Short mmCIF file of C-alpha atoms in Angstrom, two decimals:
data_model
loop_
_atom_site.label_atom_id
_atom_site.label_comp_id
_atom_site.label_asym_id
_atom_site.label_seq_id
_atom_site.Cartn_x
_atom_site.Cartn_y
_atom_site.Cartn_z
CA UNK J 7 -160.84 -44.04 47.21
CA UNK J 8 -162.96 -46.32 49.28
CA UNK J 9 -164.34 -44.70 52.42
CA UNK J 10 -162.17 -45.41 55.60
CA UNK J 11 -163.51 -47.78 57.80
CA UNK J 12 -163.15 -48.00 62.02
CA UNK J 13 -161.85 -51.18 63.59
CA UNK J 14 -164.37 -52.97 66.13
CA UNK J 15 -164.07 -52.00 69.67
CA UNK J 16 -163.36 -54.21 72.48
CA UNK J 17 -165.53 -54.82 75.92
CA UNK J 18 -165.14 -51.69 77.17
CA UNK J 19 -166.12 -49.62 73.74
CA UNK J 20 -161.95 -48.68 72.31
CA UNK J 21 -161.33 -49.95 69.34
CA UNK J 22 -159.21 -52.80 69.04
CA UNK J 23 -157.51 -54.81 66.29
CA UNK J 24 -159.94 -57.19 63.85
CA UNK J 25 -161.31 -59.98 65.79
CA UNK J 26 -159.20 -63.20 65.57
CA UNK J 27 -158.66 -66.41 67.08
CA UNK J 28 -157.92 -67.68 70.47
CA UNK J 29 -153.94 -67.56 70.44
CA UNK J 30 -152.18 -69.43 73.67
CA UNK J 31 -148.85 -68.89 74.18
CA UNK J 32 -147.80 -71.88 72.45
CA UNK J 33 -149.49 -73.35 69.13
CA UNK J 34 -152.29 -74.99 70.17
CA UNK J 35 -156.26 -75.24 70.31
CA UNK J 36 -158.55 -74.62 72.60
CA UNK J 37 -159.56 -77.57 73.69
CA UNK J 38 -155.59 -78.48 74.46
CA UNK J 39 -155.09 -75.73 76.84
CA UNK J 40 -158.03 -76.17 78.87
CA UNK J 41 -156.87 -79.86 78.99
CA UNK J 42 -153.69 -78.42 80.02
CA UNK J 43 -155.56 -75.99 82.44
CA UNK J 44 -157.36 -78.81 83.89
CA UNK J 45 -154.39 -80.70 84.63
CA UNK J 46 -152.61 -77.81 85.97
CA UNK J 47 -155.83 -77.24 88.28
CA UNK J 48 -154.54 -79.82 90.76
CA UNK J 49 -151.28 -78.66 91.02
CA UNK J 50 -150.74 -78.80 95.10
CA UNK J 51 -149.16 -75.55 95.05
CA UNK J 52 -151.78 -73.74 92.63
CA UNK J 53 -154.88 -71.64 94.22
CA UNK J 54 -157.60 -73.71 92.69
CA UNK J 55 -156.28 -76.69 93.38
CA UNK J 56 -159.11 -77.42 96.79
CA UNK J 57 -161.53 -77.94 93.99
CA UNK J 58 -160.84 -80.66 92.23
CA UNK J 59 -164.54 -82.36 91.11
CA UNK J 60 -165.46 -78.65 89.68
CA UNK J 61 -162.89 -78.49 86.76
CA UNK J 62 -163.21 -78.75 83.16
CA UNK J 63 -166.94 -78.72 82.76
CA UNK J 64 -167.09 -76.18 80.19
CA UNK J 65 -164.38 -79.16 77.80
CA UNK J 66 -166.98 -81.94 78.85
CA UNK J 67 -169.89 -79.37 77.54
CA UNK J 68 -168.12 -79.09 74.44
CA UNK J 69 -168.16 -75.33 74.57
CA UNK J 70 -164.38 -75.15 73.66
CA UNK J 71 -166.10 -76.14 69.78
CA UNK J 72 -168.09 -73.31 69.72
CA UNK J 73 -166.44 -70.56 71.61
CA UNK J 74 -162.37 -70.63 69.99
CA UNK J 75 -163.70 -68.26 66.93
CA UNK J 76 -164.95 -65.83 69.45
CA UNK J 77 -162.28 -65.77 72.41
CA UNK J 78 -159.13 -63.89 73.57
CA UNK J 79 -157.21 -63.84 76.36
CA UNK J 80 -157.52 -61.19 79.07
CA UNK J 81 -155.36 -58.31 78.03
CA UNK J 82 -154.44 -58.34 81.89
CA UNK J 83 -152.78 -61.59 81.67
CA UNK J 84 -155.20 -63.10 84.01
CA UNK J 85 -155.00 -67.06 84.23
CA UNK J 86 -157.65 -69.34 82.75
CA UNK J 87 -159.67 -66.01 81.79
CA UNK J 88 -160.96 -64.88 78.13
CA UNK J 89 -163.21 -62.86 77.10
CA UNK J 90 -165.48 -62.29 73.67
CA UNK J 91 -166.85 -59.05 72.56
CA UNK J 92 -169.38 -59.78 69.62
CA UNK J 93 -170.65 -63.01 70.30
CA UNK J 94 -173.21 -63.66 67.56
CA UNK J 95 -176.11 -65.74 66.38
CA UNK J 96 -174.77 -69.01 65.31
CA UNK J 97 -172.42 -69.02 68.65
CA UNK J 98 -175.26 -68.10 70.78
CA UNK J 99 -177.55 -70.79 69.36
CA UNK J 100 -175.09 -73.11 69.94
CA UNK J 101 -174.25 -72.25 73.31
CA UNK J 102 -178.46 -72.39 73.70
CA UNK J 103 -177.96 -76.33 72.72
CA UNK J 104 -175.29 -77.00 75.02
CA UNK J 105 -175.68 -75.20 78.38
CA UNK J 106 -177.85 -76.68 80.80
CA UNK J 107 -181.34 -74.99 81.23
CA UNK J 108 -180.85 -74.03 85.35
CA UNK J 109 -177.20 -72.64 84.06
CA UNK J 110 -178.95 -70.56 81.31
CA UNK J 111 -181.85 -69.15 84.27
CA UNK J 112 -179.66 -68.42 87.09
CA UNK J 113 -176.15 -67.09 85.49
CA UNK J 114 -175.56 -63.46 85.63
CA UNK J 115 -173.41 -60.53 85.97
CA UNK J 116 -174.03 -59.46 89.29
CA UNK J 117 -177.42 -58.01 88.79
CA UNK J 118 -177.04 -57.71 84.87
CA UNK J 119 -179.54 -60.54 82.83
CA UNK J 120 -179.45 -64.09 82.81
CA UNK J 121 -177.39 -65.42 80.11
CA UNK J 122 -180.48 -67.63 78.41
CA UNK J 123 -182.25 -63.62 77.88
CA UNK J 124 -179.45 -62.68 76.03
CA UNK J 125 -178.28 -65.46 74.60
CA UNK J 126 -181.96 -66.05 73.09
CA UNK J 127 -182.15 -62.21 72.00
CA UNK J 128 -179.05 -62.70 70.15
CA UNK J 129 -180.46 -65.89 68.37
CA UNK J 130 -183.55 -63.99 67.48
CA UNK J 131 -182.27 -60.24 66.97
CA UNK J 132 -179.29 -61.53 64.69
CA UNK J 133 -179.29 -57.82 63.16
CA UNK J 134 -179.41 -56.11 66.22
CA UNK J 135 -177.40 -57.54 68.85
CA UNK J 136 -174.65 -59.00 69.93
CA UNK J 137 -173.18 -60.35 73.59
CA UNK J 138 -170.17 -59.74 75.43
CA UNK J 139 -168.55 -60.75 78.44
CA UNK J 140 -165.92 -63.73 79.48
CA UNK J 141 -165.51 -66.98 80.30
CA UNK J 142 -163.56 -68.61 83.37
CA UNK J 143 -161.45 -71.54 82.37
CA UNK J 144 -160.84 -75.17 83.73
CA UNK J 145 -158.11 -73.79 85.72
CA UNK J 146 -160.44 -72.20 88.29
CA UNK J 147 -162.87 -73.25 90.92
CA UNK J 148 -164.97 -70.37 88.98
CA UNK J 149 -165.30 -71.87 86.08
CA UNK J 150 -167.99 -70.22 83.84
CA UNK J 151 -170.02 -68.60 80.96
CA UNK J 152 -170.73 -64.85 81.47
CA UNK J 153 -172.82 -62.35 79.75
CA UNK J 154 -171.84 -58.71 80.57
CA UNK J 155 -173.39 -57.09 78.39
CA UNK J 156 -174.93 -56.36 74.78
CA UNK J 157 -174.08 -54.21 71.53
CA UNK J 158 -177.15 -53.37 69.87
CA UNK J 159 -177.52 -51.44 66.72
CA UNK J 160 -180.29 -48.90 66.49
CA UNK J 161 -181.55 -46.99 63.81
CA UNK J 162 -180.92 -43.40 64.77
CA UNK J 163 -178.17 -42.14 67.01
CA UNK J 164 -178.91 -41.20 71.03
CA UNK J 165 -177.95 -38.76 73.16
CA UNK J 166 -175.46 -40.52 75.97
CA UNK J 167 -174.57 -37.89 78.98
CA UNK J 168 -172.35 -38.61 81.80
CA UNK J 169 -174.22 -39.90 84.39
CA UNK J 170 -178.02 -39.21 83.03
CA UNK J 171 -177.17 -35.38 82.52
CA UNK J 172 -179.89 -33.45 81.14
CA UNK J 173 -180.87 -34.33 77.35
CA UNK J 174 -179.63 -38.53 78.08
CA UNK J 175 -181.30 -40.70 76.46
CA UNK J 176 -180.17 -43.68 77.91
CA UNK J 177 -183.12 -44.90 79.35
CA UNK J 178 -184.89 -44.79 76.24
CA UNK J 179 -181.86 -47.09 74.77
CA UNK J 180 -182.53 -49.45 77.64
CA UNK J 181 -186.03 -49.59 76.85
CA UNK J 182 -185.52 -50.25 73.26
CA UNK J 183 -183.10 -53.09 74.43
CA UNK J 184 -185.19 -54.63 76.10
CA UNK J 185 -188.07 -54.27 73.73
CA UNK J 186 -185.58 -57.05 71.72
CA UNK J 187 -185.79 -59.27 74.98
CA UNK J 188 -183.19 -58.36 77.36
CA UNK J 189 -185.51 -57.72 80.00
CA UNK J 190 -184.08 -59.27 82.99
CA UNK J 191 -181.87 -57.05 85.07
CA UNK J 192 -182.10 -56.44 87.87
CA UNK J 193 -180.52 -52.80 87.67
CA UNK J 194 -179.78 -50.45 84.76
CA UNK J 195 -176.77 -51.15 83.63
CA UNK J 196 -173.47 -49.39 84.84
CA UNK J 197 -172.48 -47.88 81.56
CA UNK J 198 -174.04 -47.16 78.50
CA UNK J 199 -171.49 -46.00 75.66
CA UNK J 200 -170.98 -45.65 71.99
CA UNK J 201 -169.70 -48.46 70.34
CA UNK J 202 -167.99 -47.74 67.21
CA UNK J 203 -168.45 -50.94 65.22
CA UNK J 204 -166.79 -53.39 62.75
CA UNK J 205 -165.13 -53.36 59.45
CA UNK J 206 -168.14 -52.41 56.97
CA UNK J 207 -170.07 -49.93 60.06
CA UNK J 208 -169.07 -46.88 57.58
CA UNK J 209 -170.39 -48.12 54.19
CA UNK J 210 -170.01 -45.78 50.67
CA UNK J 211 -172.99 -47.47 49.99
CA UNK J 212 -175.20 -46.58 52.87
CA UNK J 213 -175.16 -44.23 56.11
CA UNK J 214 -173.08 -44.92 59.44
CA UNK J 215 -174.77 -47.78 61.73
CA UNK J 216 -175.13 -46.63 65.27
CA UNK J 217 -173.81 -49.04 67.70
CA UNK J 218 -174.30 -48.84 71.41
CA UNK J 219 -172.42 -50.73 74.03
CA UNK J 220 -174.46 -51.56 77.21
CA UNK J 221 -172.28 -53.40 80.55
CA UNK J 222 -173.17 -54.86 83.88
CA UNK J 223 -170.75 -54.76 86.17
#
């Protein structure tokens, strides 16, 4: 009998059903509902609708190409929010190509890194890491690319205590992460958890990998 595998966890470390496609609430792409979003923007009786010149930037960027594998809408319901969880190498390279170098220097979670560290980590850690966070769509004054956060697989498991108890190791996890080039915080992050990993974590052939999920708020 093969050996049972755990499904991948979402942004805040639960597991969560196989990663899948942007779905909308009708059948169509990405790029047609932030079109829709867009147009909806400047609806007179919609909140965003005083900022008119700074909607649909991420469409005109082309990000919509790169980023439908990867997204899913908020489980909260939230309008023109999504969010990714494992953003990977060949997403992160491409969102290197087509976000602006001030936007990669200066965007941030709150005091979490810039996301040009971790997109570049990503690119050249493709083993180790992987981003999470959100993105804020055309139909918000807000609209944005956000890195919370990182998964990063390690070689050996850590000790992770509520709130740096005796025997935590998270600060040695932090170091190690940002050995791999997420060095740009301004704080520790918030939480440091297990993550429990994708289809394939829990090999027959080969030990457990050792996930850990690191978040800004």
């Amino acid at each position: 009998m093969p050996t049972p595998t755990l499904p991948p966890a979402g942004p805040t470390g639960r597991p969560t059903r196989p990663g899948r496609r942007f779905v909308h609430p009708e059948p169509v792409d990405l790029a047609t509902a932030w079109r829709a979003e867009e147009r909806l923007a400047g609806d007179p009786d919609r909140p965003h609708h005083w900022c008119p010149d700074r909607h649909g930037w991420v469409l005109r960027a082309g990000l919509h190409e790169v980023l439908e594998p990867v997204l899913v809408p908020d489980a909260a319901g939230a309008s023109s929010f999504y969010r990714f969880a494992e953003l990977d190498e060949p997403v992160a390279a491409a969102l290197l190509d087509r976000l602006d170098a001030d936007y990669l220097a200066v965007e941030r979670q709150n005091d979490g890194p810039t996301i040009g560290t971790v997109l570049r980590a990503v690119v050249r850690h493709p083993d180790r890491l992987r981003a999470h966070g959100y993105v804020v769509g055309p139909g918000r004054c807000d609209e944005r690319v956000t890195v919370e956060g990182v998964l990063v697989r390690t070689d050996h498991a850590f000790v992770l205590g509520d709130h740096h108890g005796p025997g935590c190791q998270c600060d040695e996890l932090e170091r190690f992460v940002a050995s791999l080039g997420v060095d740009d915080a301004r704080v520790p992050p918030h939480e440091v958890t297990r993550w429990w990993g994708r289809p394939g974590d829990l090999s027959p052939d080969g030990p457990a990998e050792h996930w850990y999920r690191l978040w800004w708020d």
